[in-house]
Backbone as CSV, one residue per row, in Angstrom:
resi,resn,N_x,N_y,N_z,CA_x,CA_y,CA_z,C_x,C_y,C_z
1,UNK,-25.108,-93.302,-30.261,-25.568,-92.016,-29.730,-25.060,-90.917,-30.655
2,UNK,-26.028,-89.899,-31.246,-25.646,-88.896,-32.245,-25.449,-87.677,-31.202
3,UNK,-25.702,-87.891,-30.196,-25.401,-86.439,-29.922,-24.021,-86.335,-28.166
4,UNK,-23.418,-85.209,-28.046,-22.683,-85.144,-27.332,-22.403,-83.861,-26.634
5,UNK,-23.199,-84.039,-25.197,-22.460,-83.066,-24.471,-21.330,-82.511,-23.924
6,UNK,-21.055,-81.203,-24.669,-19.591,-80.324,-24.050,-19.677,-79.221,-23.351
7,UNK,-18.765,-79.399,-22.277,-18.466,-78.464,-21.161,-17.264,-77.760,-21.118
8,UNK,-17.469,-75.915,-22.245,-16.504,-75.492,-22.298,-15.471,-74.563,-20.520
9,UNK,-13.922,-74.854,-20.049,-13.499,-74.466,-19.514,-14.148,-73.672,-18.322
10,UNK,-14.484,-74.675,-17.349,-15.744,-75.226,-16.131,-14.107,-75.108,-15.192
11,UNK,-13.353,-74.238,-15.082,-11.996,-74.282,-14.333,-11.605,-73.070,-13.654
12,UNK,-10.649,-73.299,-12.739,-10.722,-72.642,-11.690,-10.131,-71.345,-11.199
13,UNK,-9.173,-71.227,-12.856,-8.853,-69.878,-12.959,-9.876,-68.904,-13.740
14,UNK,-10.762,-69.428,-13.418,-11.933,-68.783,-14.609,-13.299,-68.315,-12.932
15,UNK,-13.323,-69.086,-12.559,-14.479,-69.325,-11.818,-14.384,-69.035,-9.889
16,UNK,-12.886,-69.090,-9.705,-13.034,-69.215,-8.311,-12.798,-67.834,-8.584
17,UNK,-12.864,-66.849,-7.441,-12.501,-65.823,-6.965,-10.950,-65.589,-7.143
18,UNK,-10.157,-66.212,-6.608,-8.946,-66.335,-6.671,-8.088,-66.658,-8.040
19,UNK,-8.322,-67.403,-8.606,-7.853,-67.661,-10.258,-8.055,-66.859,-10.916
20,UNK,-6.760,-67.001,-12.116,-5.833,-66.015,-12.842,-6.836,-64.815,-13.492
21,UNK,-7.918,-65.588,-14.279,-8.813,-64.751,-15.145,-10.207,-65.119,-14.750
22,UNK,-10.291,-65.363,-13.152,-12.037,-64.980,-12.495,-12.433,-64.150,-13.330
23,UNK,-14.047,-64.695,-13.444,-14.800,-63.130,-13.669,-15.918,-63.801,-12.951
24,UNK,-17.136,-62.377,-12.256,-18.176,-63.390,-11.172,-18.818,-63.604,-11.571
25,UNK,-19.409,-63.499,-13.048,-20.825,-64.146,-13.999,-20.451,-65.827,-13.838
26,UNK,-19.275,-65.901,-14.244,-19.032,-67.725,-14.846,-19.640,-68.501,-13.668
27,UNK,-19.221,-68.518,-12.143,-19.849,-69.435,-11.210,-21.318,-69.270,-11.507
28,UNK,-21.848,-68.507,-12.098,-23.333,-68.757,-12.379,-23.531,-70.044,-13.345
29,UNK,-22.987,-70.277,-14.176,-23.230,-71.476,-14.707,-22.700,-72.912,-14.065
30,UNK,-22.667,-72.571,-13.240,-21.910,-74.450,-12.387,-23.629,-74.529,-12.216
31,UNK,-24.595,-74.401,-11.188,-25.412,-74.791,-10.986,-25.910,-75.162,-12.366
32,UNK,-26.648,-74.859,-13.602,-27.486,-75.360,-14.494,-26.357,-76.405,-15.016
33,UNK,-24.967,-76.147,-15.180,-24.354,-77.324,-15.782,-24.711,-78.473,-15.207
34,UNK,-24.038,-78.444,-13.873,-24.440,-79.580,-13.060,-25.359,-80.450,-13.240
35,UNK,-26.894,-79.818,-12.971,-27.969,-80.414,-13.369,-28.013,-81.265,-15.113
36,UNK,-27.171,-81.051,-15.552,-27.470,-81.054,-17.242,-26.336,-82.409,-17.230
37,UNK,-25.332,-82.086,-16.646,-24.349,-83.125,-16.890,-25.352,-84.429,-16.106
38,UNK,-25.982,-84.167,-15.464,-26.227,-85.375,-14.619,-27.539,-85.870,-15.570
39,UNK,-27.942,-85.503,-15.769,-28.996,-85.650,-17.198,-28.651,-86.351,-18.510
40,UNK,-27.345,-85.874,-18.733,-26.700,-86.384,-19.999,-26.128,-88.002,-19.638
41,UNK,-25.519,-87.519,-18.638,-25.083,-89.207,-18.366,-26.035,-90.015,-18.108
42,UNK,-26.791,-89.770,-17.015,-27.907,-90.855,-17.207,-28.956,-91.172,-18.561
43,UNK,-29.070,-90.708,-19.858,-28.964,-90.817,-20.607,-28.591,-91.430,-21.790
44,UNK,-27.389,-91.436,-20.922,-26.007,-92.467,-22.066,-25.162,-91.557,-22.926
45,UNK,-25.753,-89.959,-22.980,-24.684,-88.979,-23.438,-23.595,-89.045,-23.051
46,UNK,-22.335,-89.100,-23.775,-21.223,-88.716,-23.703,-20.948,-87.397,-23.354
47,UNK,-20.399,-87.200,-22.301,-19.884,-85.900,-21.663,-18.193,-85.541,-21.998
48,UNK,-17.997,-84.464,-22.597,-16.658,-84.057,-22.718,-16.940,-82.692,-22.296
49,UNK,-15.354,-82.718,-21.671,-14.867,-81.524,-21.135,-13.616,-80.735,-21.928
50,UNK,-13.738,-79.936,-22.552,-12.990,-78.685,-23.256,-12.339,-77.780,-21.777
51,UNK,-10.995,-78.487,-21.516,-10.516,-77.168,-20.503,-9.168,-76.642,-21.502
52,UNK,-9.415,-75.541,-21.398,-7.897,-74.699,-21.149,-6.835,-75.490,-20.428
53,UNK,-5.589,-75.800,-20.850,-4.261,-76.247,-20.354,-3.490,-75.662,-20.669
54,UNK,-2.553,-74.573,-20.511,-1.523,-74.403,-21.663,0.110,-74.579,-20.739
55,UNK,1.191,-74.679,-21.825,2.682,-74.792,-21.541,2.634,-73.369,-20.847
56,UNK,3.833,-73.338,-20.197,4.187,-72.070,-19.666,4.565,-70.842,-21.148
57,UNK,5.214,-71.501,-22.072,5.561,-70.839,-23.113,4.407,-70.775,-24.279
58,UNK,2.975,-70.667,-23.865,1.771,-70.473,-24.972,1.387,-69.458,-25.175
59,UNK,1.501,-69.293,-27.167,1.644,-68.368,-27.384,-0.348,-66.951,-27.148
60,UNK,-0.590,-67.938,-26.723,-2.108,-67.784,-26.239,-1.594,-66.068,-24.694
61,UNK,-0.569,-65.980,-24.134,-0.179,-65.370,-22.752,0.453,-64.643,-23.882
62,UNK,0.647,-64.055,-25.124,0.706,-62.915,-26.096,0.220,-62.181,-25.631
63,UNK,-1.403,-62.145,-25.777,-2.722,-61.944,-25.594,-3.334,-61.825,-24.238
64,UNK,-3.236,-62.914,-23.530,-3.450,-62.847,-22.352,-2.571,-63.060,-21.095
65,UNK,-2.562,-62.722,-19.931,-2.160,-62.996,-18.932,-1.785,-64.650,-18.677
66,UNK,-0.531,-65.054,-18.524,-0.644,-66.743,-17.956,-1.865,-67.201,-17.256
67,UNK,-2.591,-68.358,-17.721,-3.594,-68.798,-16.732,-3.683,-70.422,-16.927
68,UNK,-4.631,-70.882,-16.290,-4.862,-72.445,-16.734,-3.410,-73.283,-17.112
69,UNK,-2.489,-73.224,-16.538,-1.249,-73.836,-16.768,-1.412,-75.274,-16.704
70,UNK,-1.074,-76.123,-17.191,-0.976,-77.453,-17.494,-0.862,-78.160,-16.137
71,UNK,-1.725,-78.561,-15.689,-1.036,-79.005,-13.997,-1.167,-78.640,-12.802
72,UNK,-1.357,-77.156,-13.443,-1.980,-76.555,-12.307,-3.521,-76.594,-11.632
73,UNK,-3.657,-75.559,-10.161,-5.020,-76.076,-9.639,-5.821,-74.907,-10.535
74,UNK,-5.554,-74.086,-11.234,-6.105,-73.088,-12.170,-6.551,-73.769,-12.964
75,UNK,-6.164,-74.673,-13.645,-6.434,-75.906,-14.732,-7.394,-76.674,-14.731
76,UNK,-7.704,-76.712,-13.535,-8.775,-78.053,-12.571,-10.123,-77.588,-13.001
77,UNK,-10.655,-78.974,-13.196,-12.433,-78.643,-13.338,-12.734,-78.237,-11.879
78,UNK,-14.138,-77.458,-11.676,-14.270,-77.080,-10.362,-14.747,-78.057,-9.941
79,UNK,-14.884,-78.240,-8.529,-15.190,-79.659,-8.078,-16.479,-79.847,-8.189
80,UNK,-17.558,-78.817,-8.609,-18.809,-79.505,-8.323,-19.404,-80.233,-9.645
81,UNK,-18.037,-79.776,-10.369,-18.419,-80.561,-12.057,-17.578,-81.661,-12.573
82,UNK,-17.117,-82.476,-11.088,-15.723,-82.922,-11.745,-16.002,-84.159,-12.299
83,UNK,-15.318,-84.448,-13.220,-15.089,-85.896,-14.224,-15.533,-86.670,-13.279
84,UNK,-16.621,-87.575,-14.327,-16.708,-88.831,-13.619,-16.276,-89.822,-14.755
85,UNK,-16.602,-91.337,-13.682,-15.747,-92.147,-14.912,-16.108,-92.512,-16.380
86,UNK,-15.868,-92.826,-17.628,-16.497,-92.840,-18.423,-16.558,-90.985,-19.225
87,UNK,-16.447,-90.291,-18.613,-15.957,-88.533,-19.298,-14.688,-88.285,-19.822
88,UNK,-14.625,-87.643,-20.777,-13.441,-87.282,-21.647,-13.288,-85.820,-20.989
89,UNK,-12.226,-85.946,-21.152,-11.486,-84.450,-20.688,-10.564,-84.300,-22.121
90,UNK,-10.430,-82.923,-22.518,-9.675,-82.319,-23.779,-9.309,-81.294,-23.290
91,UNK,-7.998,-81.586,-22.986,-7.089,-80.229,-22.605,-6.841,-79.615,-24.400
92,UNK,-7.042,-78.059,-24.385,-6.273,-77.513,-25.484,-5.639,-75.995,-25.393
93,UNK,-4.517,-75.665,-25.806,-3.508,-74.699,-25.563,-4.316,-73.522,-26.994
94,UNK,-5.844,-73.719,-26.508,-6.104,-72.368,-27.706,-7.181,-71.902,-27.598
95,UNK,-8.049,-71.189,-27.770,-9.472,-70.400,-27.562,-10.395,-71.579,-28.143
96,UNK,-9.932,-72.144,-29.490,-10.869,-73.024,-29.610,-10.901,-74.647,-29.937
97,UNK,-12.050,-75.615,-29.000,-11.652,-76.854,-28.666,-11.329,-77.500,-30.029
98,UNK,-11.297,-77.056,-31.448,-10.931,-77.365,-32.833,-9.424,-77.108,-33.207
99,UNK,-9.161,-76.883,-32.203,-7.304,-76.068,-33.178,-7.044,-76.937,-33.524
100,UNK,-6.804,-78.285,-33.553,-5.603,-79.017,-33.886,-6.452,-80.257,-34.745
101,UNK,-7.447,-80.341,-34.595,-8.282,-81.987,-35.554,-8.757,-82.999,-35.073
102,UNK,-7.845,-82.943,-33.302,-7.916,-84.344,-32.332,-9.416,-83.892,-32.120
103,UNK,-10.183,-82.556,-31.954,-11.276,-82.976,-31.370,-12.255,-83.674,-32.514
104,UNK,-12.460,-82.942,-33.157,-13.365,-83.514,-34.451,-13.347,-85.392,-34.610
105,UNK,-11.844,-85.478,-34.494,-11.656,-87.249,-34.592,-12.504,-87.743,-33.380
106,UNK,-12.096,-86.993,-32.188,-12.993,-87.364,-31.135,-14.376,-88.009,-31.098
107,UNK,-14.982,-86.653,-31.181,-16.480,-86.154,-31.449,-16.749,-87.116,-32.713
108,UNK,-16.006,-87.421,-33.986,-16.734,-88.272,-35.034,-16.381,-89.727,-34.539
109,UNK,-15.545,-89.977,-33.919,-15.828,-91.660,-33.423,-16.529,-91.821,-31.934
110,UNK,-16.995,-91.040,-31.579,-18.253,-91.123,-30.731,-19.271,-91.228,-31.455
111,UNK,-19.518,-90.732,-33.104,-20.532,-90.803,-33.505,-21.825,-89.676,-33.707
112,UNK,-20.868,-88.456,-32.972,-21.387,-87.424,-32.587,-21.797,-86.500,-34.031
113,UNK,-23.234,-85.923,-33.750,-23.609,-85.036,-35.255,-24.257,-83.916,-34.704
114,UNK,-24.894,-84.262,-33.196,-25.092,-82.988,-32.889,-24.916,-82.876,-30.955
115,UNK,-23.628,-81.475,-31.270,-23.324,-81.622,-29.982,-24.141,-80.001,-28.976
116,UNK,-24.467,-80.774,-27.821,-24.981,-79.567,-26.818,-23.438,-78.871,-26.036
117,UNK,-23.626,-77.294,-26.078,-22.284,-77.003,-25.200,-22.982,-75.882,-24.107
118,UNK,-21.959,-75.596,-23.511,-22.570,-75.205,-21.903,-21.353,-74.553,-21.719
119,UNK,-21.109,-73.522,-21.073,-19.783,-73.264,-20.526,-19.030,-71.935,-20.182
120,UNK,-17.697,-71.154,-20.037,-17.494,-70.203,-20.017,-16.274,-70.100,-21.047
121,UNK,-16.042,-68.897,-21.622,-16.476,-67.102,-21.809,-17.632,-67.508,-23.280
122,UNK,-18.790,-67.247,-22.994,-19.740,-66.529,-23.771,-18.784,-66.479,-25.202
123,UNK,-17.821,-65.488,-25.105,-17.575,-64.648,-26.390,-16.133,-64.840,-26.692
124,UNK,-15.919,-65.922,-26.095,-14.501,-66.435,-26.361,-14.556,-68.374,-26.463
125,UNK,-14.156,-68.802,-26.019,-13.768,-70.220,-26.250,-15.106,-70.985,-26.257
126,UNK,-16.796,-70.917,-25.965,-18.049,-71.090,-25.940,-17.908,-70.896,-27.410
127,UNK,-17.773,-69.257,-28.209,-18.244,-69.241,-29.519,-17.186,-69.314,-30.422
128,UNK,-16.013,-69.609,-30.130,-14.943,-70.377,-31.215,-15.576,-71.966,-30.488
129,UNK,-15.309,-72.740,-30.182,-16.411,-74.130,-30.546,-17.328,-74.318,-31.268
130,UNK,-18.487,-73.323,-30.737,-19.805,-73.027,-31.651,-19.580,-73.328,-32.880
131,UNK,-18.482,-72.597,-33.019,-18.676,-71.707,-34.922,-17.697,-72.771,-35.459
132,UNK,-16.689,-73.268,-34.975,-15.585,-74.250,-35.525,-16.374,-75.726,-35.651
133,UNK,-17.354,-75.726,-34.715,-18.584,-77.226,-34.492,-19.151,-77.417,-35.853
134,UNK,-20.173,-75.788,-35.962,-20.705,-75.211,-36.838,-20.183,-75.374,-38.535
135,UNK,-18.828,-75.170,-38.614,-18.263,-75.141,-39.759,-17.558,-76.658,-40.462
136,UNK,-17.752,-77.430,-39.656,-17.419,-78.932,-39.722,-18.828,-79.923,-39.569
137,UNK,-19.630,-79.093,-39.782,-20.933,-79.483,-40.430,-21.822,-79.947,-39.017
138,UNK,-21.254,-80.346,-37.972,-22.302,-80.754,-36.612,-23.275,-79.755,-36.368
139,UNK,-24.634,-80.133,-35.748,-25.766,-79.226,-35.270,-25.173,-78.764,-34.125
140,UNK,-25.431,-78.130,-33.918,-24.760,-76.993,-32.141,-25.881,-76.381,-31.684
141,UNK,-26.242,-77.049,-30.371,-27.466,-76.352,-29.358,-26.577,-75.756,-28.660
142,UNK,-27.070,-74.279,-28.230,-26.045,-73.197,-27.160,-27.070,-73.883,-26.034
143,UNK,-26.931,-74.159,-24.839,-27.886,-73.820,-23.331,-27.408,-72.301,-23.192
144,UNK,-28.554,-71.233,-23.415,-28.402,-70.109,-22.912,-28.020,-69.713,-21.410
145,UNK,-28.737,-70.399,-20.628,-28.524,-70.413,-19.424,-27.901,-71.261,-18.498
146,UNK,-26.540,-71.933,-19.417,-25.634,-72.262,-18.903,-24.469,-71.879,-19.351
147,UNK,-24.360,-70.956,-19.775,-23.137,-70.287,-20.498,-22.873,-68.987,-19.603
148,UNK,-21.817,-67.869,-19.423,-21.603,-66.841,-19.026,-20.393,-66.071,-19.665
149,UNK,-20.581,-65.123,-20.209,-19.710,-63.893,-20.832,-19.206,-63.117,-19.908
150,UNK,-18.125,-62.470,-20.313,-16.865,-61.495,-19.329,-17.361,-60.003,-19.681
151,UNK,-17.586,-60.044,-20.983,-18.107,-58.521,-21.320,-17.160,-57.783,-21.435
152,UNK,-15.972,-57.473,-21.343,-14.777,-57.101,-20.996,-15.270,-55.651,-21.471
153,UNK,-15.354,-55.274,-23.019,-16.634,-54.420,-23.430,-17.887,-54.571,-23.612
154,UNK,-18.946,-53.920,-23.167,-19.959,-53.793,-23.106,-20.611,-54.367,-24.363
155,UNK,-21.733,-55.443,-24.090,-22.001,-55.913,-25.977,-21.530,-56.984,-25.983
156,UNK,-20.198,-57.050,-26.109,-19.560,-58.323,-26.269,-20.515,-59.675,-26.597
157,UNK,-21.160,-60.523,-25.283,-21.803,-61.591,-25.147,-22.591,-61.530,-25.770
158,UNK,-23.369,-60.641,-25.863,-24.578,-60.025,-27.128,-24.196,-60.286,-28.520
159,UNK,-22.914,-60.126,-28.669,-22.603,-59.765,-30.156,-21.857,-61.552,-30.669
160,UNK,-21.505,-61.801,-29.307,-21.047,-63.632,-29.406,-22.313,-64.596,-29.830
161,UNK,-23.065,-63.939,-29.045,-24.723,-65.159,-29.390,-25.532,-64.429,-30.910
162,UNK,-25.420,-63.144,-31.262,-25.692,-63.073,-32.457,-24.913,-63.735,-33.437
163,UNK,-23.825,-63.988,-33.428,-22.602,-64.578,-34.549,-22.859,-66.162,-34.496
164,UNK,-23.047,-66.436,-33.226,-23.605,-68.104,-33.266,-25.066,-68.570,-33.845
165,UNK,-25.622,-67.801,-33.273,-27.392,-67.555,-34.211,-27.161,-67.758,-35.767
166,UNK,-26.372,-66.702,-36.010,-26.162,-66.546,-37.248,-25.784,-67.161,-38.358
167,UNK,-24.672,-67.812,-37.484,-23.865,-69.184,-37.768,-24.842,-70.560,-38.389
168,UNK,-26.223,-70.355,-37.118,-26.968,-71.748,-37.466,-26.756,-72.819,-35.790
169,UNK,-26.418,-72.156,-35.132,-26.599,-72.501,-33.856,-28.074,-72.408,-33.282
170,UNK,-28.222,-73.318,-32.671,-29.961,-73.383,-32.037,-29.602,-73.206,-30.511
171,UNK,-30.918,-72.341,-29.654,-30.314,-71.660,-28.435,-31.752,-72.768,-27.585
172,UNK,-31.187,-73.552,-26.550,-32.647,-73.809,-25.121,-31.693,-73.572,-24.276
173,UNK,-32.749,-73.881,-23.250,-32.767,-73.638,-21.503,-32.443,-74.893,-20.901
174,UNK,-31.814,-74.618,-20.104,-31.777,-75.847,-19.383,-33.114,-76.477,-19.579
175,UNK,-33.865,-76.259,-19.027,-35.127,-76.768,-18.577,-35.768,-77.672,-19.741
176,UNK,-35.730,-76.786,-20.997,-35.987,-77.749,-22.429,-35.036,-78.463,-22.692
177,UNK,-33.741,-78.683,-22.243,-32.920,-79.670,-22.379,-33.364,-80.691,-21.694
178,UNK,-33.428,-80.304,-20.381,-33.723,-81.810,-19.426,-35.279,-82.030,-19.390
179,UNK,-36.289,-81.632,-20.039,-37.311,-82.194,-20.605,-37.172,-83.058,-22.264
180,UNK,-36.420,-82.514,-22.774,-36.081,-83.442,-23.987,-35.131,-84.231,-23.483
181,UNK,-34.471,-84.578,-22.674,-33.967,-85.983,-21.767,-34.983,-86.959,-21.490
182,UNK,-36.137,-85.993,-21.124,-36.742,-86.835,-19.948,-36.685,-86.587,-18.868
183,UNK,-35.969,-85.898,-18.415,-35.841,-85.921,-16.662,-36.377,-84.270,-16.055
């Protein structure tokens, strides 16, 4: 199988109301993920999950507020996306699922050349993947409409999907995804 679906930080300090760095766009993407993950697996796609984990001491809470702590229920995929058996989960302590090399080893002994990603922030850990995917030579399909941006400033998400475009990232819909499945 050349290709591999990823599900960037689908977790619960991101997505519930209550967790560290909610924002209310992201629960918009559980529904189209959902549908997509269940597509991919029946398929025979490999599904990986890119969450946020970090130590209490990461230097990532410079920058931001503590969130997604290693262990914690902030950390947790949300339940309506949760691991099934046969899914990789990749905890990483950094904006992007490339910091360290383990993913690439990953992704190349799966066999993987071109991976689909899905996920939250738009303009943070979605387009450091993209572009780090991008720069290690793999094809990168964005699902537009399974992704969601914080915007924090205005533009932002706008200016994340131009840089991935730009990059050489290719953008569908759910819908042309799970018709090029089949399903």
């Amino acid at each position: 199988m050349d290709s591999v679906f990823i599900i960037v930080d689908m977790v619960n300090d991101f997505l519930r109301p209550e967790g560290k760095l909610s924002f209310p766009k992201g629960a918009e993407a559980i529904p189209p993920i959902a549908r997509l993950k269940a597509a991919f697996r029946a398929a025979g796609v490999p599904v990986v999950y890119d969450n946020d984990a970090h130590p209490k001491d990461s230097k990532e809470f410079e920058t931001w507020p503590p969130h997604c702590l290693m262990g914690s229920w902030g950390a947790r995929i949300v339940d309506e996306l949760a691991a099934a058996p046969g899914d990789i989960i990749f905890h990483k302590d950094s904006l992007t699922f490339f910091y360290n090399g383990s993913a690439e080893k990953l992704l190349r002994g799966l066999g993987a050349t071109h991976l689909y990603v899905a996920g939250v922030a738009t303009e943070y850990c979605v387009k450091g993947c993209v572009l780090d995917a991008l720069d290690r030579g793999f094809a990168v399909t964005v699902i537009g409409d399974a992704i969601a941006g914080v915007d924090l400033k205005p533009g932002d998400t706008d200016q994340a999907l131009t840089a991935m475009g730009q990059a050489g990232a290719s953008f569908a819909t759910t819908e042309e995804v799970l018709e090029k499945l089949g399903r």
